[in-house]
Amino acid sequence: MVFKVGDIRVFYDERLDGGGTSFGQLFVPIVRRLIGPSRTCFEAFSGPAFIGFSLLVHDLCEELVVADVNPEAINYVKLTVSENKLGNRVRYYISDVLNGIPEGERFDLVVGNPPHFNENTLKNHCKYAQCDQIDLLKSYDEGWKLHRSFYLNIRKFLNKGANILLVENSKVSSEGDFIGMINEGGLKYV
C-alpha cells in the first residue's frame, strides 16, 4: 500500500500501521505549534515511519533518522527512501529500542508511537484486535520494559535543547506510569 503525505509516497503493509496514517498525522500541527523546525528528527518505534516522513515533508526537520525492531518495517522505509530519492536526508536502523543506533547519532527532536499495552491491559485489547505476532510487536510492552529502556538511554543521543514527543494511550496508561522513568533517565517531563 501507499500513503501519500505531501510529495512523499510512504510504502507499507496495512498490518504495520500502528496509527501513523491516522492519529500519527497529528504530530505535524503539534510540532509546528510547540517546537518548530529541527535539524535532525528521530522517529523511534517507527514502523514504516509515517510520522517522520510527515515531519520531513512539512519542513519540520532537515534530516530524518528512523528505527524499528521489525526488519519488514525497515524494508518499507528503505523502499520509501529509494522511491522518493531521499537517501541524502534519511537514515534508518533495525534497532531494539536504541540498541542498534550508532553512538555518534544526535537528535534535536525525537518522536514516536511506542507500544501502548502492558500485561494488565493487553488481554482486553486482544479481545478486539487479532493479536498475531505483528500486532504484539506494535502494541505490547511487557512491564513497560521498552519504555524504560528508551527513557534510560535516549539522553546520550540528544543535542542540547532537544525535545521528545511520544504518543501514549490514556485509556491504558497514565503519565504516572512514565514520569519516574523520565526522571531516572535525566530528562524533564513537561
GROMACS .gro file of C-alpha atoms in nm:
model
  190
    1MET     CA    1   0.000   0.000   0.000
    2VAL     CA    2   0.098   0.364  -0.037
    3PHE     CA    3   0.020   0.652   0.199
    4LYS     CA    4   0.073   0.991   0.039
    5VAL     CA    5   0.192   1.276   0.256
    6GLY     CA    6   0.272   1.585   0.055
    7ASP     CA    7   0.510   1.479  -0.223
    8ILE     CA    8   0.627   1.168  -0.037
    9ARG     CA    9   0.480   0.825  -0.105
   10VAL     CA   10   0.521   0.611   0.210
   11PHE     CA   11   0.513   0.240   0.130
   12TYR     CA   12   0.375  -0.006   0.385
   13ASP     CA   13   0.179  -0.319   0.457
   14GLU     CA   14  -0.153  -0.249   0.628
   15ARG     CA   15  -0.058  -0.480   0.917
   16LEU     CA   16   0.233  -0.245   1.002
   17ASP     CA   17   0.020   0.066   1.051
   18GLY     CA   18   0.002   0.126   1.425
   19GLY     CA   19  -0.186   0.453   1.382
   20GLY     CA   20   0.066   0.653   1.181
   21THR     CA   21  -0.177   0.713   0.895
   22SER     CA   22  -0.441   0.848   1.135
   23PHE     CA   23  -0.353   0.999   1.475
   24GLY     CA   24   0.018   0.994   1.384
   25GLN     CA   25  -0.050   1.281   1.147
   26LEU     CA   26  -0.139   1.500   1.446
   27PHE     CA   27   0.233   1.531   1.518
   28VAL     CA   28   0.267   1.785   1.235
   29PRO     CA   29   0.047   2.063   1.381
   30ILE     CA   30   0.166   1.989   1.735
   31VAL     CA   31   0.536   2.005   1.642
   32ARG     CA   32   0.475   2.312   1.426
   33ARG     CA   33   0.300   2.494   1.712
   34LEU     CA   34   0.505   2.384   2.015
   35ILE     CA   35   0.855   2.314   1.882
   36GLY     CA   36   0.904   2.439   1.526
   37PRO     CA   37   1.160   2.312   1.274
   38SER     CA   38   1.451   2.093   1.389
   39ARG     CA   39   1.772   1.991   1.220
   40THR     CA   40   1.766   1.616   1.294
   41CYS     CA   41   1.448   1.428   1.384
   42PHE     CA   42   1.443   1.071   1.509
   43GLU     CA   43   1.135   0.851   1.494
   44ALA     CA   44   1.167   0.570   1.748
   45PHE     CA   45   0.938   0.265   1.722
   46SER     CA   46   0.891   0.386   1.364
   47GLY     CA   47   0.720   0.106   1.175
   48PRO     CA   48   0.705   0.243   0.816
   49ALA     CA   49   0.784   0.592   0.958
   50PHE     CA   50   0.462   0.775   0.877
   51ILE     CA   51   0.529   1.034   1.146
   52GLY     CA   52   0.889   1.101   1.048
   53PHE     CA   53   0.818   1.131   0.676
   54SER     CA   54   0.529   1.367   0.757
   55LEU     CA   55   0.761   1.591   0.959
   56LEU     CA   56   1.017   1.581   0.678
   57VAL     CA   57   0.771   1.678   0.404
   58HIS     CA   58   0.633   1.964   0.616
   59ASP     CA   59   0.985   2.106   0.666
   60LEU     CA   60   0.981   2.037   1.039
   61CYS     CA   61   1.313   1.855   1.011
   62GLU     CA   62   1.602   1.876   0.769
   63GLU     CA   63   1.708   1.516   0.811
   64LEU     CA   64   1.529   1.212   0.945
   65VAL     CA   65   1.653   0.905   1.129
   66VAL     CA   66   1.414   0.614   1.189
   67ALA     CA   67   1.444   0.288   1.379
   68ASP     CA   68   1.227  -0.015   1.439
   69VAL     CA   69   1.286  -0.367   1.566
   70ASN     CA   70   1.092  -0.520   1.276
   71PRO     CA   71   1.306  -0.574   0.962
   72GLU     CA   72   0.990  -0.582   0.748
   73ALA     CA   73   0.902  -0.227   0.857
   74ILE     CA   74   1.255  -0.106   0.781
   75ASN     CA   75   1.237  -0.271   0.438
   76TYR     CA   76   0.936  -0.049   0.366
   77VAL     CA   77   1.132   0.253   0.493
   78LYS     CA   78   1.413   0.161   0.252
   79LEU     CA   79   1.161   0.141  -0.034
   80THR     CA   80   1.014   0.480   0.059
   81VAL     CA   81   1.361   0.636   0.074
   82SER     CA   82   1.460   0.483  -0.261
   83GLU     CA   83   1.138   0.563  -0.449
   84ASN     CA   84   1.131   0.923  -0.322
   85LYS     CA   85   1.506   0.978  -0.368
   86LEU     CA   86   1.557   1.070  -0.001
   87GLY     CA   87   1.887   0.889   0.057
   88ASN     CA   88   2.067   1.213   0.137
   89ARG     CA   89   1.811   1.310   0.404
   90VAL     CA   90   1.704   0.983   0.570
   91ARG     CA   91   1.893   0.717   0.770
   92TYR     CA   92   1.731   0.401   0.907
   93TYR     CA   93   1.824   0.126   1.151
   94ILE     CA   94   1.689  -0.207   1.264
   95SER     CA   95   1.704  -0.149   1.636
   96ASP     CA   96   1.557  -0.298   1.951
   97VAL     CA   97   1.463   0.033   2.115
   98LEU     CA   98   1.801   0.214   2.092
   99ASN     CA   99   2.040  -0.084   2.090
  100GLY     CA  100   2.106  -0.063   1.714
  101ILE     CA  101   2.160   0.314   1.694
  102PRO     CA  102   2.524   0.415   1.633
  103GLU     CA  103   2.682   0.607   1.923
  104GLY     CA  104   2.752   0.911   1.703
  105GLU     CA  105   2.388   0.985   1.619
  106ARG     CA  106   2.245   1.303   1.775
  107PHE     CA  107   1.889   1.431   1.758
  108ASP     CA  108   1.711   1.762   1.809
  109LEU     CA  109   1.361   1.613   1.808
  110VAL     CA  110   1.253   1.259   1.896
  111VAL     CA  111   0.902   1.141   1.812
  112GLY     CA  112   0.735   0.805   1.836
  113ASN     CA  113   0.434   0.588   1.881
  114PRO     CA  114   0.556   0.316   2.120
  115PRO     CA  115   0.352   0.009   2.215
  116HIS     CA  116   0.061   0.114   2.436
  117PHE     CA  117  -0.034  -0.202   2.625
  118ASN     CA  118   0.130  -0.383   2.915
  119GLU     CA  119   0.030  -0.722   3.052
  120ASN     CA  120  -0.253  -0.565   3.257
  121THR     CA  121  -0.425  -0.416   2.952
  122LEU     CA  122  -0.324  -0.644   2.663
  123LYS     CA  123  -0.590  -0.910   2.726
  124ASN     CA  124  -0.867  -0.655   2.685
  125HIS     CA  125  -0.704  -0.523   2.367
  126CYS     CA  126  -0.673  -0.872   2.220
  127LYS     CA  127  -1.049  -0.926   2.259
  128TYR     CA  128  -1.098  -0.657   1.993
  129ALA     CA  129  -0.787  -0.699   1.778
  130GLN     CA  130  -0.626  -1.008   1.633
  131CYS     CA  131  -0.311  -1.037   1.841
  132ASP     CA  132  -0.079  -1.204   1.596
  133GLN     CA  133   0.299  -1.156   1.610
  134ILE     CA  134   0.290  -0.824   1.420
  135ASP     CA  135   0.011  -0.686   1.640
  136LEU     CA  136   0.206  -0.781   1.952
  137LEU     CA  137   0.517  -0.601   1.818
  138LYS     CA  138   0.308  -0.288   1.760
  139SER     CA  139   0.112  -0.294   2.082
  140TYR     CA  140   0.272  -0.489   2.369
  141ASP     CA  141   0.532  -0.356   2.612
  142GLU     CA  142   0.570  -0.613   2.888
  143GLY     CA  143   0.613  -0.436   3.221
  144TRP     CA  144   0.689  -0.113   3.029
  145LYS     CA  145   1.040  -0.252   2.961
  146LEU     CA  146   1.064  -0.087   2.618
  147HIS     CA  147   0.963   0.249   2.761
  148ARG     CA  148   1.211   0.213   3.049
  149SER     CA  149   1.496   0.125   2.812
  150PHE     CA  150   1.409   0.417   2.587
  151TYR     CA  151   1.397   0.674   2.867
  152LEU     CA  152   1.713   0.543   3.035
  153ASN     CA  153   1.917   0.552   2.713
  154ILE     CA  154   1.787   0.829   2.486
  155ARG     CA  155   1.970   1.112   2.662
  156LYS     CA  156   2.310   1.019   2.517
  157PHE     CA  157   2.165   1.072   2.167
  158LEU     CA  158   2.017   1.416   2.234
  159ASN     CA  159   2.159   1.751   2.133
  160LYS     CA  160   2.130   2.031   2.387
  161GLY     CA  161   1.774   2.163   2.399
  162ALA     CA  162   1.627   1.856   2.225
  163ASN     CA  163   1.261   1.762   2.265
  164ILE     CA  164   1.091   1.423   2.290
  165LEU     CA  165   0.728   1.380   2.191
  166LEU     CA  166   0.571   1.034   2.223
  167VAL     CA  167   0.204   0.948   2.184
  168GLU     CA  168   0.055   0.733   2.460
  169ASN     CA  169  -0.291   0.580   2.508
  170SER     CA  170  -0.460   0.741   2.810
  171LYS     CA  171  -0.716   0.459   2.824
  172VAL     CA  172  -0.448   0.204   2.919
  173SER     CA  173  -0.170   0.411   3.080
  174SER     CA  174  -0.120   0.740   3.259
  175GLU     CA  175   0.153   0.999   3.299
  176GLY     CA  176   0.235   0.836   3.632
  177ASP     CA  177   0.342   0.517   3.454
  178PHE     CA  178   0.626   0.705   3.282
  179ILE     CA  179   0.729   1.011   3.488
  180GLY     CA  180   0.958   0.805   3.713
  181MET     CA  181   1.132   0.657   3.407
  182ILE     CA  182   1.169   1.001   3.252
  183ASN     CA  183   1.327   1.138   3.567
  184GLU     CA  184   1.553   0.832   3.603
  185GLY     CA  185   1.684   0.897   3.252
  186GLY     CA  186   1.784   1.250   3.350
  187LEU     CA  187   1.505   1.400   3.139
  188LYS     CA  188   1.246   1.661   3.234
  189TYR     CA  189   0.874   1.592   3.195
  190VAL     CA  190   0.685   1.897   3.065
   0.00000   0.00000   0.00000
